[in-house]
PDB file of C-alpha atoms in Angstrom:
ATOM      1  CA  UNK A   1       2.027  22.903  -0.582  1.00 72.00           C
ATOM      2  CA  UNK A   2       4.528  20.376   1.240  1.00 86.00           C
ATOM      3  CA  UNK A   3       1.775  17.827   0.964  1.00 89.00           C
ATOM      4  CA  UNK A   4       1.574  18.105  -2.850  1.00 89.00           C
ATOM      5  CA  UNK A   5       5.122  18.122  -3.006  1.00 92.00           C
ATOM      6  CA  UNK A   6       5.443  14.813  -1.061  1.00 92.00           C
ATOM      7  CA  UNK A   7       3.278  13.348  -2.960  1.00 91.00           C
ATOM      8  CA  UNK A   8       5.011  14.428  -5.865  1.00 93.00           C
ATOM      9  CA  UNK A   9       8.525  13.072  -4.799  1.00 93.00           C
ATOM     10  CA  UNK A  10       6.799   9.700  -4.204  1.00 90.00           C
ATOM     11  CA  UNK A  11       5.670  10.070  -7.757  1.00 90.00           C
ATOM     12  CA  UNK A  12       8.909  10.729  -8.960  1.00 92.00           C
ATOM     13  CA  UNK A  13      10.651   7.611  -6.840  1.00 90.00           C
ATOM     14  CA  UNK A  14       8.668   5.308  -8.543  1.00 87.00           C
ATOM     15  CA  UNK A  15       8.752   6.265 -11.428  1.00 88.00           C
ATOM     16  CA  UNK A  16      12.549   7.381 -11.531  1.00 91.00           C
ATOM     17  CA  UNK A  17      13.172   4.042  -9.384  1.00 88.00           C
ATOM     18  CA  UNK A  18      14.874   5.900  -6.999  1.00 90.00           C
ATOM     19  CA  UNK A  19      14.398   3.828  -3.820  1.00 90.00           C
ATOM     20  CA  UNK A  20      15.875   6.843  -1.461  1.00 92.00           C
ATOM     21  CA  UNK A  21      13.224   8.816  -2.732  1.00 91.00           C
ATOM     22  CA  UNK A  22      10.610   6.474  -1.793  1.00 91.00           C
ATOM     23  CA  UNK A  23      12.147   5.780   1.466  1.00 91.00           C
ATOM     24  CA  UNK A  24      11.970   8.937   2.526  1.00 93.00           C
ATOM     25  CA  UNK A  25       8.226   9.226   1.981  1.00 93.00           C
ATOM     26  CA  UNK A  26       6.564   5.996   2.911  1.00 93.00           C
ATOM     27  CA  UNK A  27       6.554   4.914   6.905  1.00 93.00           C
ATOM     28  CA  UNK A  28       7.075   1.098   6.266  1.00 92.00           C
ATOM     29  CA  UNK A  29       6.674   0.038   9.999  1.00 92.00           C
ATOM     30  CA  UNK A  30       2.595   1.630   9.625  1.00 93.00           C
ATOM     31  CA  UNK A  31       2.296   0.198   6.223  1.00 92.00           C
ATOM     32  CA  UNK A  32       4.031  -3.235   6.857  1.00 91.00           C
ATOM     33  CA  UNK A  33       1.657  -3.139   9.960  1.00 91.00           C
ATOM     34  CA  UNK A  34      -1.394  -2.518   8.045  1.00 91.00           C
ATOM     35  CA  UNK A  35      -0.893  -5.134   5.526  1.00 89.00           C
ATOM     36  CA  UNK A  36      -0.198  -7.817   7.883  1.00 86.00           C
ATOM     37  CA  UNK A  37      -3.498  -6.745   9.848  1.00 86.00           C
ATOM     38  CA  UNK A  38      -5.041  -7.246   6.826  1.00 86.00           C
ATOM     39  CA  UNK A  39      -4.210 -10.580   5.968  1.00 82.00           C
ATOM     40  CA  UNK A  40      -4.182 -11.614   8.988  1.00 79.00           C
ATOM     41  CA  UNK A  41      -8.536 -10.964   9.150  1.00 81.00           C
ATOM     42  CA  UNK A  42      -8.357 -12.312   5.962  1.00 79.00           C
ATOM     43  CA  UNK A  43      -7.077 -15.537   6.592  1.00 75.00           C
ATOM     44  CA  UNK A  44      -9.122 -15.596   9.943  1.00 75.00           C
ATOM     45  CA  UNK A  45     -12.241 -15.210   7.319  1.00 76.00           C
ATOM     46  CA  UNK A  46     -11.671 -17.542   5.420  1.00 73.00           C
ATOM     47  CA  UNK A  47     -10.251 -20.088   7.907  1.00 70.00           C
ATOM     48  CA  UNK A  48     -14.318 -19.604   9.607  1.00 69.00           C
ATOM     49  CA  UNK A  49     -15.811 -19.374   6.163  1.00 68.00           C
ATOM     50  CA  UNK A  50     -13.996 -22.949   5.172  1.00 64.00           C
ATOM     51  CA  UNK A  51     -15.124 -24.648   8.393  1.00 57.00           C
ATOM     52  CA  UNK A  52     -18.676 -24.719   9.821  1.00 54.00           C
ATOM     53  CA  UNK A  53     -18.713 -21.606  12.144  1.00 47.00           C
ATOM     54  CA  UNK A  54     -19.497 -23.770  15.248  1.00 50.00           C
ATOM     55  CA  UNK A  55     -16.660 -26.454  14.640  1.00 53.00           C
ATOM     56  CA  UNK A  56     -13.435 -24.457  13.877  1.00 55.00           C
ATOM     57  CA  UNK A  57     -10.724 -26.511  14.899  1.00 62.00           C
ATOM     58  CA  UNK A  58      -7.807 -25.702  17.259  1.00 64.00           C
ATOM     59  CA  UNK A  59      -5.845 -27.339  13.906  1.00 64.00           C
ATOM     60  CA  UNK A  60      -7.471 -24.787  11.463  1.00 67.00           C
ATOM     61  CA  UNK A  61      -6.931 -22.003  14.009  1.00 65.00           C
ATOM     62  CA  UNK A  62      -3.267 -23.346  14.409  1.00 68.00           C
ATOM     63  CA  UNK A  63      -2.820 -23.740  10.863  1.00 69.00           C
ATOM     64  CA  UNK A  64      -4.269 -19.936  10.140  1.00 69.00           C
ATOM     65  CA  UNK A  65      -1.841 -19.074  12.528  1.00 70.00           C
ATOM     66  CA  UNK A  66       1.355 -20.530  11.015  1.00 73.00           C
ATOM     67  CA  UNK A  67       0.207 -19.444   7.621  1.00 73.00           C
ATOM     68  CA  UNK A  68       0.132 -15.456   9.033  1.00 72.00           C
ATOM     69  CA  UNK A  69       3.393 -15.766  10.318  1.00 80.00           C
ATOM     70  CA  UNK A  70       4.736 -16.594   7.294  1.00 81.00           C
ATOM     71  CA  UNK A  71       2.928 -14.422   5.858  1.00 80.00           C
ATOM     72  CA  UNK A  72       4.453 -11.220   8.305  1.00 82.00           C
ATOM     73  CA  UNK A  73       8.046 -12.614   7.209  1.00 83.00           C
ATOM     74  CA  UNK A  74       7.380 -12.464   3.763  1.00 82.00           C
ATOM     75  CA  UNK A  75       5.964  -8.654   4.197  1.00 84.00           C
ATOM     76  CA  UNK A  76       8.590  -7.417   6.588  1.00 84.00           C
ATOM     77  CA  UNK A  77      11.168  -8.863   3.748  1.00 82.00           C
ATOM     78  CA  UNK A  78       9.244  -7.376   0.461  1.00 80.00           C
ATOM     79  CA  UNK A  79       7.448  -4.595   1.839  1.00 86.00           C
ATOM     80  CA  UNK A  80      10.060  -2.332   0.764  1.00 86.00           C
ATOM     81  CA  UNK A  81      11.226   0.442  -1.680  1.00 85.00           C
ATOM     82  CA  UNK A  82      12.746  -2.719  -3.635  1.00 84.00           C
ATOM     83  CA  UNK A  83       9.772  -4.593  -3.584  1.00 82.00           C
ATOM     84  CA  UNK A  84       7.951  -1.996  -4.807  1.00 81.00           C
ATOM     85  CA  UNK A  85       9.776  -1.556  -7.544  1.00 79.00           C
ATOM     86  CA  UNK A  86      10.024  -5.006  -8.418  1.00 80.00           C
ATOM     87  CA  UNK A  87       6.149  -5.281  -7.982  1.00 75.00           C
ATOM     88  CA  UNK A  88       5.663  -1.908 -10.620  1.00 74.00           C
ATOM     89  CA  UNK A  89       8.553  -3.783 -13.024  1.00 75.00           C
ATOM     90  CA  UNK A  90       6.639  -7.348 -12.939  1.00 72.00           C
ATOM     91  CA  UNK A  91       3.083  -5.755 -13.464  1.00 65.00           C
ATOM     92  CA  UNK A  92       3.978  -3.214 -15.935  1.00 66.00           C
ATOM     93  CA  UNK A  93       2.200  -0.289 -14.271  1.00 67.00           C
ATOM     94  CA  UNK A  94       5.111   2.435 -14.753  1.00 65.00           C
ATOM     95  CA  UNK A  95       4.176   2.603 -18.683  1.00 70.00           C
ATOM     96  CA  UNK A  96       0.529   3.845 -17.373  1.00 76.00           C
ATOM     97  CA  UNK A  97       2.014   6.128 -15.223  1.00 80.00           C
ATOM     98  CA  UNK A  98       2.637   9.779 -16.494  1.00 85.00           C
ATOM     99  CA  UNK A  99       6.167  11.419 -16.168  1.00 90.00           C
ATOM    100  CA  UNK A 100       7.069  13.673 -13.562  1.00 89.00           C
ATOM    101  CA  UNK A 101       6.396  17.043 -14.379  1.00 90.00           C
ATOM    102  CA  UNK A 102       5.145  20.553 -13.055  1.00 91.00           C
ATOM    103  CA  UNK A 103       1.596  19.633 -15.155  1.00 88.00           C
ATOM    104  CA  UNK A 104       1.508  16.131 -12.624  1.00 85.00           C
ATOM    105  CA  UNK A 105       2.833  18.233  -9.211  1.00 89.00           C
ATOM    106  CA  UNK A 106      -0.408  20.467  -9.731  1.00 87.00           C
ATOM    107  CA  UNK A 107      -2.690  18.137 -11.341  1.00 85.00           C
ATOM    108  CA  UNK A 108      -1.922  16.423  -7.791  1.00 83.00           C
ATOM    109  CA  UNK A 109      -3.805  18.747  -5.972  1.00 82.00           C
ATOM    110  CA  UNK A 110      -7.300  17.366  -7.966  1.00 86.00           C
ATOM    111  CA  UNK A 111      -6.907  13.588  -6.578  1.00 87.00           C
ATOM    112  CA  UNK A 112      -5.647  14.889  -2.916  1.00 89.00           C
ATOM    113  CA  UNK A 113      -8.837  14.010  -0.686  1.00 89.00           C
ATOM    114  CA  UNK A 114      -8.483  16.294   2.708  1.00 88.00           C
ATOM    115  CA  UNK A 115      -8.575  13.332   5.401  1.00 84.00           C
ATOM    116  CA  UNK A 116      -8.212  16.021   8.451  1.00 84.00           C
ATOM    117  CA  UNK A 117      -5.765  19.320   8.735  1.00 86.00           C
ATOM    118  CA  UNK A 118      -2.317  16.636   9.159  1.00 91.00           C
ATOM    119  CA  UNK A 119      -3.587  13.627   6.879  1.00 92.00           C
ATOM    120  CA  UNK A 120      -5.059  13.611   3.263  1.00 93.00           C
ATOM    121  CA  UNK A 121      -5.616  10.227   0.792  1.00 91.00           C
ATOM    122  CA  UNK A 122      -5.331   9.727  -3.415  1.00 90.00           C
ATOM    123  CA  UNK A 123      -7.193   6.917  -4.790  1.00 90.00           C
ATOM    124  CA  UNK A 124      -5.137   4.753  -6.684  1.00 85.00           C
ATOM    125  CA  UNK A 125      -7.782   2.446  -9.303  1.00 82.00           C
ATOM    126  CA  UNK A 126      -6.476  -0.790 -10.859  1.00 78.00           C
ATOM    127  CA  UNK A 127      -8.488  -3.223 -13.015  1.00 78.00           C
ATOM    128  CA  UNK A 128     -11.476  -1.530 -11.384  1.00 81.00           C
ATOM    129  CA  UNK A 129      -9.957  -2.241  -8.081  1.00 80.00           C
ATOM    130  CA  UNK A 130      -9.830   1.127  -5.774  1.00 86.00           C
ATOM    131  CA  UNK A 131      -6.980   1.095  -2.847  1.00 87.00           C
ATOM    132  CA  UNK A 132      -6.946   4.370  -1.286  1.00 91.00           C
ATOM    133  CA  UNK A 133      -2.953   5.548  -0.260  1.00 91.00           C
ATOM    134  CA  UNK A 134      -2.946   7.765   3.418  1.00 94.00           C
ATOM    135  CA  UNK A 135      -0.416  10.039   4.050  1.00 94.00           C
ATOM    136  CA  UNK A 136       0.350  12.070   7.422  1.00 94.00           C
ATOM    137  CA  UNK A 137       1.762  14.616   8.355  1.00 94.00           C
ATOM    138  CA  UNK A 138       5.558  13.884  10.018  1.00 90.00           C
ATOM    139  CA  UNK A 139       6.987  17.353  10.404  1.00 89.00           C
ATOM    140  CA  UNK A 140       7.430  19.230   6.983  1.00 88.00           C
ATOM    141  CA  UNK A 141       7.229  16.043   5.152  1.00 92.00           C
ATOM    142  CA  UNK A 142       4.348  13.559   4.317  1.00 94.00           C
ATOM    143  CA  UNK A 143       4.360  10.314   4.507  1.00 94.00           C
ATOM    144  CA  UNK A 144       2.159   6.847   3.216  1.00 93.00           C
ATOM    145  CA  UNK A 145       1.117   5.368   6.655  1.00 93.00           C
ATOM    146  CA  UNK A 146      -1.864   3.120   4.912  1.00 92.00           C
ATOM    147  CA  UNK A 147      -3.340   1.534   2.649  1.00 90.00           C
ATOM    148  CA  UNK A 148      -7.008   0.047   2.354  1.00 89.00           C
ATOM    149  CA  UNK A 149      -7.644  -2.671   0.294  1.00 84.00           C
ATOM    150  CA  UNK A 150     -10.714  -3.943  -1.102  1.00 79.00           C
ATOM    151  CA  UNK A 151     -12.328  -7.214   0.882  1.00 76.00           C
ATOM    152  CA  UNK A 152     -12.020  -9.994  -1.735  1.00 69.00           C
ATOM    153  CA  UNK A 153      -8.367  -8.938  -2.664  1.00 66.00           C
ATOM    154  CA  UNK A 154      -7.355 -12.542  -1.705  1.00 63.00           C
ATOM    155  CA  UNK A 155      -9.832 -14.048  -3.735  1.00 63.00           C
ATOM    156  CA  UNK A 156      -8.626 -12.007  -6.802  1.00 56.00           C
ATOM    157  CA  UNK A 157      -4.733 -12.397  -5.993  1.00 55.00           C
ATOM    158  CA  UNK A 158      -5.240 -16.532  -5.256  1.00 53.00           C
ATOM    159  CA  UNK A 159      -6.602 -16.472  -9.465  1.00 51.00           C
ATOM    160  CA  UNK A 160      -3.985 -14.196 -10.529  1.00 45.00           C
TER     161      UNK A 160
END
């Protein structure tokens, strides 16, 4: 039950903007640290994939390397309840997004995915795309702790 209703109050945060809501349910340090991870293979790829595999330069390896730290500032800045909000403003996605209700706090329980007894995951699908959300277990309350993303996500965001 307190899984469902986490799940629910992050729900309701978004769509209510209520950034203390959202706060409350999402453990930024995990997620910040996941996305960075990411990125950071992902510019490693392509750095490897843009040279010839036996010649990648201390320069391109140095270059990668400045371009992930900016990267990390620019995450530990946005990566946010506000940024979130901003993101779900700028993209439009709250007008697919069904209101709050006792019919959406049970309907929950059909995406939940049982990850193990103290973590479970919801897909979330956009433009075909599938990023599964992980919550845990902290206490009574669950929070988001990660996100996957798809591998060609920079490809995709680099046309958008």
């Amino acid at each position: 039950f307190t899984a469902l209703y986490s799940f629910h109050q992050i729900h309701k945060g978004i769509y209510y903007n209520n950034k203390q809501l959202i706060e409350n349910y999402v453990e930024w340090q995990s997620v910040r640290k996941n996305v960075k991870e990411y990125i950071n293979v992902e510019i490693l790829k392509k750095t490897k994939s843009n040279n010839n595999l036996n010649d990648v330069s201390d320069l391109s390896i140095l270059l990668s390397g400045f371009a992930g730290k900016f990267i990390e500032i620019a995450i530990d800045t946005y990566l946010n309840s506000d940024g979130i909000i901003l993101l779900i403003e700028k993209f439009k996605k709250k007008s697919e997004m069904p209101k709050p209700s006792i019919i959406t706090f049970l309907g929950s329980f059909i995406i939940m995915e049982n990850n193990g007894f103290n973590s479970f995951y919801i897909t979330y699908e956009s433009e075909g795309i599938n990023y599964p959300i992980y919550f845990v277990r902290y206490g009574y309350k669950w929070k988001i702790t990660h996100i996957e993303f798809p591998k060609n996500l920079l490809d995709k965001i680099k046309k958008f």
